[in-house]
Amino acid sequence: YVPGGRTADGSPSTIVEAYRPESDSWQTRAPLPTALSGYALVALEGKLYLFGGWDGSSYVNSVYEYDPAEDAWTRKTAMPTARAFAGAAVVDGKIYVIGGYDGRTELATNEEYVPSRDEPQGKPWTAMPAMPAGRARCGIAAAANIIHVVGGEGRETSGGVMYNARSGDWVAFAVPVGGPWQSPGLTLLDTEIYAIGGWNGEYLDVNNEYKAIYTIIVPVRL
């Protein structure tokens, strides 16, 4: 699913398109309620959640839920912080929206969203420990209970940081691209995180693998 984004003239779009790998075909789906680009997007329990972004004139705090079965968008409780170019990841049924840009500075903000609490009397948002430094346009991927944040735009983005969603701790870790590394694509496959592409003054063709989960086999005597 590819919601919104910018068109060739730089304007944000409401267009939503879905790709079916088995038939190598694209379909147009229900449009976004408002034109947006630069949002954060994750999938959880069969639905998509879209956070913030830029609407062509300002950075927003809106949240939308998309149900593919109904082909329908629903507005949810807004983020506490308006921003674009943030990242989002899922751990234990909770969504963490991290970093971003608010029109003035890169943010270290880390806010937890729990969809099951998003009801009229619920409180779905909780402020969590912030990153060591502000980042926007960073790559984010979760492996087990650890969220990996790589690169980005900001004052201190030359390495990566890991967030333990259960303990609330942030820890730095080394990344293979030295210096600035904006907009790398991160994804988890099995036990590895792949960091692909990005920009550091020029467009990159890198494809780096990071072993995120280790399995230890312990012999048992019967």
PDB file of C-alpha atoms in Angstrom:
ATOM      1  CA  TYR A   1       0.000   0.000   0.000  1.00  0.00           C
ATOM      2  CA  VAL A   2       1.351   3.403  -1.049  1.00  0.00           C
ATOM      3  CA  PRO A   3      -0.717   6.253   0.427  1.00  0.00           C
ATOM      4  CA  GLY A   4      -0.307   9.856  -0.648  1.00  0.00           C
ATOM      5  CA  GLY A   5       3.202  11.234  -1.092  1.00  0.00           C
ATOM      6  CA  ARG A   6       4.259  14.023  -3.404  1.00  0.00           C
ATOM      7  CA  THR A   7       3.430  14.300  -7.078  1.00  0.00           C
ATOM      8  CA  ALA A   8       5.861  15.469  -9.760  1.00  0.00           C
ATOM      9  CA  ASP A   9       5.119  19.135  -9.006  1.00  0.00           C
ATOM     10  CA  GLY A  10       5.903  18.674  -5.296  1.00  0.00           C
ATOM     11  CA  SER A  11       2.296  18.801  -4.079  1.00  0.00           C
ATOM     12  CA  PRO A  12       1.082  16.248  -1.510  1.00  0.00           C
ATOM     13  CA  SER A  13      -1.454  13.737  -2.802  1.00  0.00           C
ATOM     14  CA  THR A  14      -4.522  11.845  -1.572  1.00  0.00           C
ATOM     15  CA  ILE A  15      -4.007   8.962  -4.014  1.00  0.00           C
ATOM     16  CA  VAL A  16      -3.676   5.477  -2.521  1.00  0.00           C
ATOM     17  CA  GLU A  17      -2.464   2.554  -4.612  1.00  0.00           C
ATOM     18  CA  ALA A  18      -1.985  -1.088  -3.692  1.00  0.00           C
ATOM     19  CA  TYR A  19       0.318  -3.585  -5.382  1.00  0.00           C
ATOM     20  CA  ARG A  20      -0.513  -7.308  -5.673  1.00  0.00           C
ATOM     21  CA  PRO A  21       2.703  -9.341  -6.102  1.00  0.00           C
ATOM     22  CA  GLU A  22       0.907 -12.511  -7.195  1.00  0.00           C
ATOM     23  CA  SER A  23      -0.609 -10.775 -10.222  1.00  0.00           C
ATOM     24  CA  ASP A  24       2.029  -8.043 -10.660  1.00  0.00           C
ATOM     25  CA  SER A  25      -0.735  -5.440 -10.742  1.00  0.00           C
ATOM     26  CA  TRP A  26      -1.687  -2.137  -9.137  1.00  0.00           C
ATOM     27  CA  GLN A  27      -5.111  -1.094  -7.835  1.00  0.00           C
ATOM     28  CA  THR A  28      -6.435   2.295  -6.764  1.00  0.00           C
ATOM     29  CA  ARG A  29      -7.901   2.223  -3.265  1.00  0.00           C
ATOM     30  CA  ALA A  30      -9.886   4.695  -1.139  1.00  0.00           C
ATOM     31  CA  PRO A  31      -8.074   8.053  -1.082  1.00  0.00           C
ATOM     32  CA  LEU A  32      -6.582   9.612   2.013  1.00  0.00           C
ATOM     33  CA  PRO A  33      -9.010  11.976   3.782  1.00  0.00           C
ATOM     34  CA  THR A  34      -6.438  14.742   3.214  1.00  0.00           C
ATOM     35  CA  ALA A  35      -3.369  15.094   1.026  1.00  0.00           C
ATOM     36  CA  LEU A  36      -0.211  14.111   2.918  1.00  0.00           C
ATOM     37  CA  SER A  37       3.449  13.355   2.390  1.00  0.00           C
ATOM     38  CA  GLY A  38       6.321  12.709   4.788  1.00  0.00           C
ATOM     39  CA  TYR A  39       4.217  10.616   7.162  1.00  0.00           C
ATOM     40  CA  ALA A  40       5.186   7.548   9.227  1.00  0.00           C
ATOM     41  CA  LEU A  41       3.397   4.296   8.355  1.00  0.00           C
ATOM     42  CA  VAL A  42       3.156   0.870  10.006  1.00  0.00           C
ATOM     43  CA  ALA A  43       0.997  -2.241   9.781  1.00  0.00           C
ATOM     44  CA  LEU A  44      -0.538  -3.825  12.891  1.00  0.00           C
ATOM     45  CA  GLU A  45      -3.085  -6.635  13.137  1.00  0.00           C
ATOM     46  CA  GLY A  46      -4.246  -6.315   9.544  1.00  0.00           C
ATOM     47  CA  LYS A  47      -4.576  -2.536   9.491  1.00  0.00           C
ATOM     48  CA  LEU A  48      -2.366   0.385   8.478  1.00  0.00           C
ATOM     49  CA  TYR A  49      -1.655   3.346  10.739  1.00  0.00           C
ATOM     50  CA  LEU A  50      -0.464   6.650   9.280  1.00  0.00           C
ATOM     51  CA  PHE A  51       1.046   9.310  11.536  1.00  0.00           C
ATOM     52  CA  GLY A  52       1.625  13.011  10.912  1.00  0.00           C
ATOM     53  CA  GLY A  53       3.209  14.349   7.744  1.00  0.00           C
ATOM     54  CA  TRP A  54       3.111  17.521   5.693  1.00  0.00           C
ATOM     55  CA  ASP A  55      -0.155  18.710   4.080  1.00  0.00           C
ATOM     56  CA  GLY A  56       1.343  21.274   1.717  1.00  0.00           C
ATOM     57  CA  SER A  57       1.366  24.158   4.181  1.00  0.00           C
ATOM     58  CA  SER A  58       2.079  22.784   7.655  1.00  0.00           C
ATOM     59  CA  TYR A  59       3.326  19.820   9.674  1.00  0.00           C
ATOM     60  CA  VAL A  60       0.411  17.912  11.174  1.00  0.00           C
ATOM     61  CA  ASN A  61      -0.325  15.605  14.120  1.00  0.00           C
ATOM     62  CA  SER A  62      -3.168  13.662  12.508  1.00  0.00           C
ATOM     63  CA  VAL A  63      -3.514   9.880  12.764  1.00  0.00           C
ATOM     64  CA  TYR A  64      -5.424   7.697  10.310  1.00  0.00           C
ATOM     65  CA  GLU A  65      -6.269   4.000  10.426  1.00  0.00           C
ATOM     66  CA  TYR A  66      -6.850   2.107   7.176  1.00  0.00           C
ATOM     67  CA  ASP A  67      -8.840  -1.126   7.023  1.00  0.00           C
ATOM     68  CA  PRO A  68      -8.022  -2.985   3.770  1.00  0.00           C
ATOM     69  CA  ALA A  69     -11.046  -5.293   4.148  1.00  0.00           C
ATOM     70  CA  GLU A  70     -13.408  -2.299   4.203  1.00  0.00           C
ATOM     71  CA  ASP A  71     -11.202  -0.082   2.018  1.00  0.00           C
ATOM     72  CA  ALA A  72     -11.864   2.743   4.462  1.00  0.00           C
ATOM     73  CA  TRP A  73      -9.873   5.350   6.402  1.00  0.00           C
ATOM     74  CA  THR A  74     -10.802   6.390   9.958  1.00  0.00           C
ATOM     75  CA  ARG A  75      -9.410   9.395  11.806  1.00  0.00           C
ATOM     76  CA  LYS A  76      -7.990   8.472  15.210  1.00  0.00           C
ATOM     77  CA  THR A  77      -6.683  10.409  18.225  1.00  0.00           C
ATOM     78  CA  ALA A  78      -4.042  12.911  17.088  1.00  0.00           C
ATOM     79  CA  MET A  79      -0.398  12.685  18.154  1.00  0.00           C
ATOM     80  CA  PRO A  80       0.703  14.986  20.988  1.00  0.00           C
ATOM     81  CA  THR A  81       3.426  16.318  18.658  1.00  0.00           C
ATOM     82  CA  ALA A  82       2.881  17.599  15.115  1.00  0.00           C
ATOM     83  CA  ARG A  83       5.696  16.392  12.838  1.00  0.00           C
ATOM     84  CA  ALA A  84       6.740  14.891   9.529  1.00  0.00           C
ATOM     85  CA  PHE A  85       9.611  12.610   8.496  1.00  0.00           C
ATOM     86  CA  ALA A  86       9.274  10.550  11.701  1.00  0.00           C
ATOM     87  CA  GLY A  87       9.625   6.790  11.859  1.00  0.00           C
ATOM     88  CA  ALA A  88       7.298   4.208  13.382  1.00  0.00           C
ATOM     89  CA  ALA A  89       7.730   0.633  14.600  1.00  0.00           C
ATOM     90  CA  VAL A  90       5.635  -1.993  16.393  1.00  0.00           C
ATOM     91  CA  VAL A  91       6.610  -3.828  19.581  1.00  0.00           C
ATOM     92  CA  ASP A  92       4.202  -5.985  21.618  1.00  0.00           C
ATOM     93  CA  GLY A  93       1.108  -4.554  19.948  1.00  0.00           C
ATOM     94  CA  LYS A  94       2.188  -0.970  20.603  1.00  0.00           C
ATOM     95  CA  ILE A  95       3.325   1.570  18.000  1.00  0.00           C
ATOM     96  CA  TYR A  96       6.262   3.862  18.679  1.00  0.00           C
ATOM     97  CA  VAL A  97       6.487   7.077  16.636  1.00  0.00           C
ATOM     98  CA  ILE A  98      10.056   8.349  16.888  1.00  0.00           C
ATOM     99  CA  GLY A  99      11.862  11.495  15.783  1.00  0.00           C
ATOM    100  CA  GLY A 100      10.710  13.734  12.961  1.00  0.00           C
ATOM    101  CA  TYR A 101      10.752  17.405  12.010  1.00  0.00           C
ATOM    102  CA  ASP A 102       8.286  20.056  13.201  1.00  0.00           C
ATOM    103  CA  GLY A 103       9.268  22.888  10.846  1.00  0.00           C
ATOM    104  CA  ARG A 104      11.914  24.265  13.216  1.00  0.00           C
ATOM    105  CA  THR A 105      14.146  21.433  14.373  1.00  0.00           C
ATOM    106  CA  GLU A 106      14.726  17.682  14.276  1.00  0.00           C
ATOM    107  CA  LEU A 107      12.994  15.996  17.203  1.00  0.00           C
ATOM    108  CA  ALA A 108      14.116  13.372  19.710  1.00  0.00           C
ATOM    109  CA  THR A 109      10.468  12.696  20.589  1.00  0.00           C
ATOM    110  CA  ASN A 110       9.341   9.118  21.250  1.00  0.00           C
ATOM    111  CA  GLU A 111       5.590   8.633  21.678  1.00  0.00           C
ATOM    112  CA  GLU A 112       3.794   5.320  22.208  1.00  0.00           C
ATOM    113  CA  TYR A 113       0.393   4.705  20.630  1.00  0.00           C
ATOM    114  CA  VAL A 114      -1.859   1.789  21.631  1.00  0.00           C
ATOM    115  CA  PRO A 115      -4.718   1.342  19.113  1.00  0.00           C
ATOM    116  CA  SER A 116      -6.815  -0.748  21.502  1.00  0.00           C
ATOM    117  CA  ARG A 117      -6.983   2.229  23.882  1.00  0.00           C
ATOM    118  CA  ASP A 118      -8.151   4.634  21.171  1.00  0.00           C
ATOM    119  CA  GLU A 119     -11.758   5.015  22.254  1.00  0.00           C
ATOM    120  CA  PRO A 120     -13.828   7.996  23.473  1.00  0.00           C
ATOM    121  CA  GLN A 121     -12.677   7.669  27.102  1.00  0.00           C
ATOM    122  CA  GLY A 122      -9.299   6.108  26.397  1.00  0.00           C
ATOM    123  CA  LYS A 123      -5.806   7.584  26.443  1.00  0.00           C
ATOM    124  CA  PRO A 124      -3.888   5.942  23.593  1.00  0.00           C
ATOM    125  CA  TRP A 125      -0.771   8.152  23.721  1.00  0.00           C
ATOM    126  CA  THR A 126       2.113   8.015  26.223  1.00  0.00           C
ATOM    127  CA  ALA A 127       5.381   9.970  26.168  1.00  0.00           C
ATOM    128  CA  MET A 128       8.337   7.573  26.304  1.00  0.00           C
ATOM    129  CA  PRO A 129      12.104   8.148  26.800  1.00  0.00           C
ATOM    130  CA  ALA A 130      13.393  10.400  24.024  1.00  0.00           C
ATOM    131  CA  MET A 131      16.285   9.574  21.701  1.00  0.00           C
ATOM    132  CA  PRO A 132      19.711  10.863  22.742  1.00  0.00           C
ATOM    133  CA  ALA A 133      19.477  13.472  19.952  1.00  0.00           C
ATOM    134  CA  GLY A 134      16.921  14.672  17.433  1.00  0.00           C
ATOM    135  CA  ARG A 135      16.620  12.863  14.098  1.00  0.00           C
ATOM    136  CA  ALA A 136      14.379  13.102  11.063  1.00  0.00           C
ATOM    137  CA  ARG A 137      14.351  11.079   7.830  1.00  0.00           C
ATOM    138  CA  CYS A 138      15.887   8.097   9.635  1.00  0.00           C
ATOM    139  CA  GLY A 139      15.379   4.406   8.970  1.00  0.00           C
ATOM    140  CA  ILE A 140      13.514   2.451  11.656  1.00  0.00           C
ATOM    141  CA  ALA A 141      12.880  -1.274  12.123  1.00  0.00           C
ATOM    142  CA  ALA A 142      11.955  -3.413  15.118  1.00  0.00           C
ATOM    143  CA  ALA A 143      13.389  -6.831  15.934  1.00  0.00           C
ATOM    144  CA  ALA A 144      11.739  -8.525  18.906  1.00  0.00           C
ATOM    145  CA  ASN A 145      11.507  -5.770  21.554  1.00  0.00           C
ATOM    146  CA  ILE A 146      14.354  -3.647  20.152  1.00  0.00           C
ATOM    147  CA  ILE A 147      13.746  -0.715  17.800  1.00  0.00           C
ATOM    148  CA  HIS A 148      16.727   0.133  15.593  1.00  0.00           C
ATOM    149  CA  VAL A 149      17.094   3.725  14.368  1.00  0.00           C
ATOM    150  CA  VAL A 150      19.677   4.327  11.632  1.00  0.00           C
ATOM    151  CA  GLY A 151      20.962   7.545  10.099  1.00  0.00           C
ATOM    152  CA  GLY A 152      18.734  10.520   9.511  1.00  0.00           C
ATOM    153  CA  GLU A 153      18.996  14.283   9.487  1.00  0.00           C
ATOM    154  CA  GLY A 154      20.078  16.199  12.597  1.00  0.00           C
ATOM    155  CA  ARG A 155      23.095  17.236  14.630  1.00  0.00           C
ATOM    156  CA  GLU A 156      24.111  13.757  15.810  1.00  0.00           C
ATOM    157  CA  THR A 157      23.100  11.179  13.215  1.00  0.00           C
ATOM    158  CA  SER A 158      26.374   9.557  12.153  1.00  0.00           C
ATOM    159  CA  GLY A 159      25.571   6.274  13.920  1.00  0.00           C
ATOM    160  CA  GLY A 160      22.613   4.202  14.996  1.00  0.00           C
ATOM    161  CA  VAL A 161      20.689   3.939  18.255  1.00  0.00           C
ATOM    162  CA  MET A 162      18.665   1.062  19.657  1.00  0.00           C
ATOM    163  CA  TYR A 163      15.616   1.436  21.914  1.00  0.00           C
ATOM    164  CA  ASN A 164      14.567  -1.352  24.255  1.00  0.00           C
ATOM    165  CA  ALA A 165      10.814  -0.882  24.407  1.00  0.00           C
ATOM    166  CA  ARG A 166      10.541  -2.982  27.573  1.00  0.00           C
ATOM    167  CA  SER A 167      13.271  -1.324  29.632  1.00  0.00           C
ATOM    168  CA  GLY A 168      13.112   2.154  28.083  1.00  0.00           C
ATOM    169  CA  ASP A 169      16.866   2.290  27.449  1.00  0.00           C
ATOM    170  CA  TRP A 170      18.630   3.799  24.425  1.00  0.00           C
ATOM    171  CA  VAL A 171      22.030   2.398  23.324  1.00  0.00           C
ATOM    172  CA  ALA A 172      24.282   3.521  20.458  1.00  0.00           C
ATOM    173  CA  PHE A 173      25.557   1.063  17.845  1.00  0.00           C
ATOM    174  CA  ALA A 174      27.839   1.334  14.817  1.00  0.00           C
ATOM    175  CA  VAL A 175      26.522   1.531  11.249  1.00  0.00           C
ATOM    176  CA  PRO A 176      28.468   0.850   8.004  1.00  0.00           C
ATOM    177  CA  VAL A 177      27.957   4.251   6.353  1.00  0.00           C
ATOM    178  CA  GLY A 178      30.128   6.954   7.911  1.00  0.00           C
ATOM    179  CA  GLY A 179      28.874  10.515   8.203  1.00  0.00           C
ATOM    180  CA  PRO A 180      25.355  11.610   7.220  1.00  0.00           C
ATOM    181  CA  TRP A 181      22.995   8.873   6.025  1.00  0.00           C
ATOM    182  CA  GLN A 182      19.502  10.160   5.315  1.00  0.00           C
ATOM    183  CA  SER A 183      16.401   8.146   4.456  1.00  0.00           C
ATOM    184  CA  PRO A 184      17.814   4.608   4.444  1.00  0.00           C
ATOM    185  CA  GLY A 185      15.150   1.967   3.971  1.00  0.00           C
ATOM    186  CA  LEU A 186      15.134  -0.520   6.874  1.00  0.00           C
ATOM    187  CA  THR A 187      13.277  -3.815   7.022  1.00  0.00           C
ATOM    188  CA  LEU A 188      13.443  -6.964   9.130  1.00  0.00           C
ATOM    189  CA  LEU A 189      13.678 -10.331   7.369  1.00  0.00           C
ATOM    190  CA  ASP A 190      13.902 -13.367   9.647  1.00  0.00           C
ATOM    191  CA  THR A 191      16.664 -12.386  12.092  1.00  0.00           C
ATOM    192  CA  GLU A 192      18.423  -9.737   9.973  1.00  0.00           C
ATOM    193  CA  ILE A 193      17.753  -6.065   9.376  1.00  0.00           C
ATOM    194  CA  TYR A 194      18.539  -4.797   5.883  1.00  0.00           C
ATOM    195  CA  ALA A 195      19.485  -1.140   5.371  1.00  0.00           C
ATOM    196  CA  ILE A 196      19.119  -0.169   1.725  1.00  0.00           C
ATOM    197  CA  GLY A 197      19.830   3.013  -0.211  1.00  0.00           C
ATOM    198  CA  GLY A 198      19.581   6.518   1.201  1.00  0.00           C
ATOM    199  CA  TRP A 199      21.452   9.773   0.658  1.00  0.00           C
ATOM    200  CA  ASN A 200      24.702  11.262   2.060  1.00  0.00           C
ATOM    201  CA  GLY A 201      25.277  14.058  -0.430  1.00  0.00           C
ATOM    202  CA  GLU A 202      24.610  11.669  -3.270  1.00  0.00           C
ATOM    203  CA  TYR A 203      22.156   8.820  -3.739  1.00  0.00           C
ATOM    204  CA  LEU A 204      23.482   5.523  -2.377  1.00  0.00           C
ATOM    205  CA  ASP A 205      23.199   2.006  -3.793  1.00  0.00           C
ATOM    206  CA  VAL A 206      24.223   0.294  -0.535  1.00  0.00           C
ATOM    207  CA  ASN A 207      22.584  -2.859   0.811  1.00  0.00           C
ATOM    208  CA  ASN A 208      23.801  -3.699   4.313  1.00  0.00           C
ATOM    209  CA  GLU A 209      22.735  -6.599   6.523  1.00  0.00           C
ATOM    210  CA  TYR A 210      22.705  -6.384  10.325  1.00  0.00           C
ATOM    211  CA  LYS A 211      22.267  -9.469  12.513  1.00  0.00           C
ATOM    212  CA  ALA A 212      19.584  -8.283  14.920  1.00  0.00           C
ATOM    213  CA  ILE A 213      18.565 -11.542  16.627  1.00  0.00           C
ATOM    214  CA  TYR A 214      20.813 -14.375  17.736  1.00  0.00           C
ATOM    215  CA  THR A 215      19.615 -17.876  18.554  1.00  0.00           C
ATOM    216  CA  ILE A 216      21.541 -19.843  21.171  1.00  0.00           C
ATOM    217  CA  ILE A 217      21.054 -23.604  21.215  1.00  0.00           C
ATOM    218  CA  VAL A 218      21.515 -25.112  24.655  1.00  0.00           C
ATOM    219  CA  PRO A 219      21.975 -28.911  24.805  1.00  0.00           C
ATOM    220  CA  VAL A 220      19.693 -30.729  27.202  1.00  0.00           C
ATOM    221  CA  ARG A 221      20.538 -34.091  28.682  1.00  0.00           C
ATOM    222  CA  LEU A 222      17.499 -36.365  28.953  1.00  0.00           C
TER     223      LEU A 222
END
